[in-house]
GROMACS .gro file of C-alpha atoms in nm:
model
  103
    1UNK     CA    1   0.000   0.000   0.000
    2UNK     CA    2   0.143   0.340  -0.102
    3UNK     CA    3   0.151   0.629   0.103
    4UNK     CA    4   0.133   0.952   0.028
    5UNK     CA    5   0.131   1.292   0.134
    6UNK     CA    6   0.030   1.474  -0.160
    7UNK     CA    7  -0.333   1.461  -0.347
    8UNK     CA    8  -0.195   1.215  -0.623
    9UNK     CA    9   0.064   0.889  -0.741
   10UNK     CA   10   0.300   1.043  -0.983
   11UNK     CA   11   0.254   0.884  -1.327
   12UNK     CA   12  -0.106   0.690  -1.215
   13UNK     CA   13  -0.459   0.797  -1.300
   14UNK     CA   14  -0.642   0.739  -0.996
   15UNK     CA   15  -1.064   0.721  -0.875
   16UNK     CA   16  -1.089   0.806  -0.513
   17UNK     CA   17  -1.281   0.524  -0.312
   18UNK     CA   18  -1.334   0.747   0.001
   19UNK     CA   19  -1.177   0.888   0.398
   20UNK     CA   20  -1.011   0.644   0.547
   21UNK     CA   21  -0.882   0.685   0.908
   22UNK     CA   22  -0.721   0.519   1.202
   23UNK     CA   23  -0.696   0.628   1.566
   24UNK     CA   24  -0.552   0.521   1.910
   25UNK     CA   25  -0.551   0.649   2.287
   26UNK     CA   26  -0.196   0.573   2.389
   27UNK     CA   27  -0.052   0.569   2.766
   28UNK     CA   28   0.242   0.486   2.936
   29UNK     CA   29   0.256   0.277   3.317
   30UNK     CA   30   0.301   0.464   3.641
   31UNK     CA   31   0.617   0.421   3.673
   32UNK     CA   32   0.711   0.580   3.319
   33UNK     CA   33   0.505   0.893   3.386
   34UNK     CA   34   0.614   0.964   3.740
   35UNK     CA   35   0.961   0.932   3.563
   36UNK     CA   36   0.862   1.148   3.283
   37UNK     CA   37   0.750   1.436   3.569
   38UNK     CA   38   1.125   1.433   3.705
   39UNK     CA   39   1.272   1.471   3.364
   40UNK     CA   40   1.021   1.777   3.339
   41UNK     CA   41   1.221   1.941   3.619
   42UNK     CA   42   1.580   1.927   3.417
   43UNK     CA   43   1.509   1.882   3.095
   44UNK     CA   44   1.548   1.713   2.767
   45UNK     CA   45   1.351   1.450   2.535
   46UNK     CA   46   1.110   1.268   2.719
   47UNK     CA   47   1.186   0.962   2.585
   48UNK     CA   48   0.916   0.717   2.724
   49UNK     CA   49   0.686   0.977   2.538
   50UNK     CA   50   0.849   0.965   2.259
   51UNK     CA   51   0.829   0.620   2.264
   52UNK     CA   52   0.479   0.625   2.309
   53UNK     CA   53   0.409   0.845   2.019
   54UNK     CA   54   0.579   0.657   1.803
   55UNK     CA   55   0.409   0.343   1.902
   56UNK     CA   56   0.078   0.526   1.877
   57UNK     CA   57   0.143   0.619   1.484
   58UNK     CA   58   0.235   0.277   1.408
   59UNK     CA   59  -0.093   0.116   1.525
   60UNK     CA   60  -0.308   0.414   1.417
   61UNK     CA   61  -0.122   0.384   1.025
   62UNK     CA   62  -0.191   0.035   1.054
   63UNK     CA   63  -0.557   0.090   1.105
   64UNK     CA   64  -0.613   0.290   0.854
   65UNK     CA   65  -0.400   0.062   0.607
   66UNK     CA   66  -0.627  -0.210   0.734
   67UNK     CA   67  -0.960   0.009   0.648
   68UNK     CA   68  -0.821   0.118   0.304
   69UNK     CA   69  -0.768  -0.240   0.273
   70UNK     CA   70  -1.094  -0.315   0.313
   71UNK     CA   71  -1.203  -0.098   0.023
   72UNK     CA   72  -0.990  -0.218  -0.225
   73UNK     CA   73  -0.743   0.062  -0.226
   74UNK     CA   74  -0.417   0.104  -0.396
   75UNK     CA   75  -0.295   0.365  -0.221
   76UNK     CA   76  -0.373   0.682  -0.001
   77UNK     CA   77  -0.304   0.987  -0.068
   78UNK     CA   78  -0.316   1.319   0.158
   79UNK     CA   79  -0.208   1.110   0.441
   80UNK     CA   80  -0.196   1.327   0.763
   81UNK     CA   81  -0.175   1.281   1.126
   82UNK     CA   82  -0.324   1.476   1.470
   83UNK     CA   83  -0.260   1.438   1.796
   84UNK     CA   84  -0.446   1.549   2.099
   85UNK     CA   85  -0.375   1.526   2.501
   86UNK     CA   86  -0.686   1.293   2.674
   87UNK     CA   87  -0.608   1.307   3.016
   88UNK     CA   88  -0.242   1.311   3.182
   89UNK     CA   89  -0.016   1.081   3.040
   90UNK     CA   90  -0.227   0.956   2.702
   91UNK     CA   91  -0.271   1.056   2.385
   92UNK     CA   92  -0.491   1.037   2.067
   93UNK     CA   93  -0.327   0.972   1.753
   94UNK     CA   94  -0.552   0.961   1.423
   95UNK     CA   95  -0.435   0.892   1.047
   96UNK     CA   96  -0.630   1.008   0.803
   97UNK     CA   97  -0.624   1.002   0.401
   98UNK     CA   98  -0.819   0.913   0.084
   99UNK     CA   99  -0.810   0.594  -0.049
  100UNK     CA  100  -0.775   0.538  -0.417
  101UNK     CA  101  -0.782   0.267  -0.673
  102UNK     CA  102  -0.531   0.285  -0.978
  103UNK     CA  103  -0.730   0.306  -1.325
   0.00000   0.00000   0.00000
């Protein structure tokens, strides 16, 4: 499955098949957020965050992969991503695109 950040494939004619999105609430354990709060008082990448974050874009990708999937899609195109604090310590991740099908 291609992805793509920009409204076409280079070189393919393309029908679009519809939005297609993925989302997760990611947290971290107890023990990585009370150590993320000391980091807050020196400093630096928060790496359990980070982490997190990371994790969180994987699995919400993957969802929407899995829903273009289900459409018959080729590819997606205007892929973009948004974040948003929950509650302390988790975060929503969504992936969102347009699925096409090559012609």
């Amino acid at each position: 499955m291609q992805l793509l950040n920009i409204d076409y494939v280079p070189g393919r004619e393309i029908e679009a098949l519809g939005i297609v999105k993925g989302t997760v609430v990611q947290s971290k354990n107890i023990g990585k957020d009370f150590m993320a709060g000391m980091k807050t008082l020196v400093g630096g990448e928060i790496a359990g965050y980070t982490e997190m974050l990371i994790e969180a874009r994987q699995i919400a990708t993957k969802r929407m992969v899995d829903e273009a999937n289900a459409l018959g899609a080729d590819a997606i195109v205007n892929v973009r991503y948004g974040s948003s604090a929950v509650m302390q310590g988790a975060a929503e991740v969504i992936a969102y695109g347009t699925a096409v099908k090559f012609r």
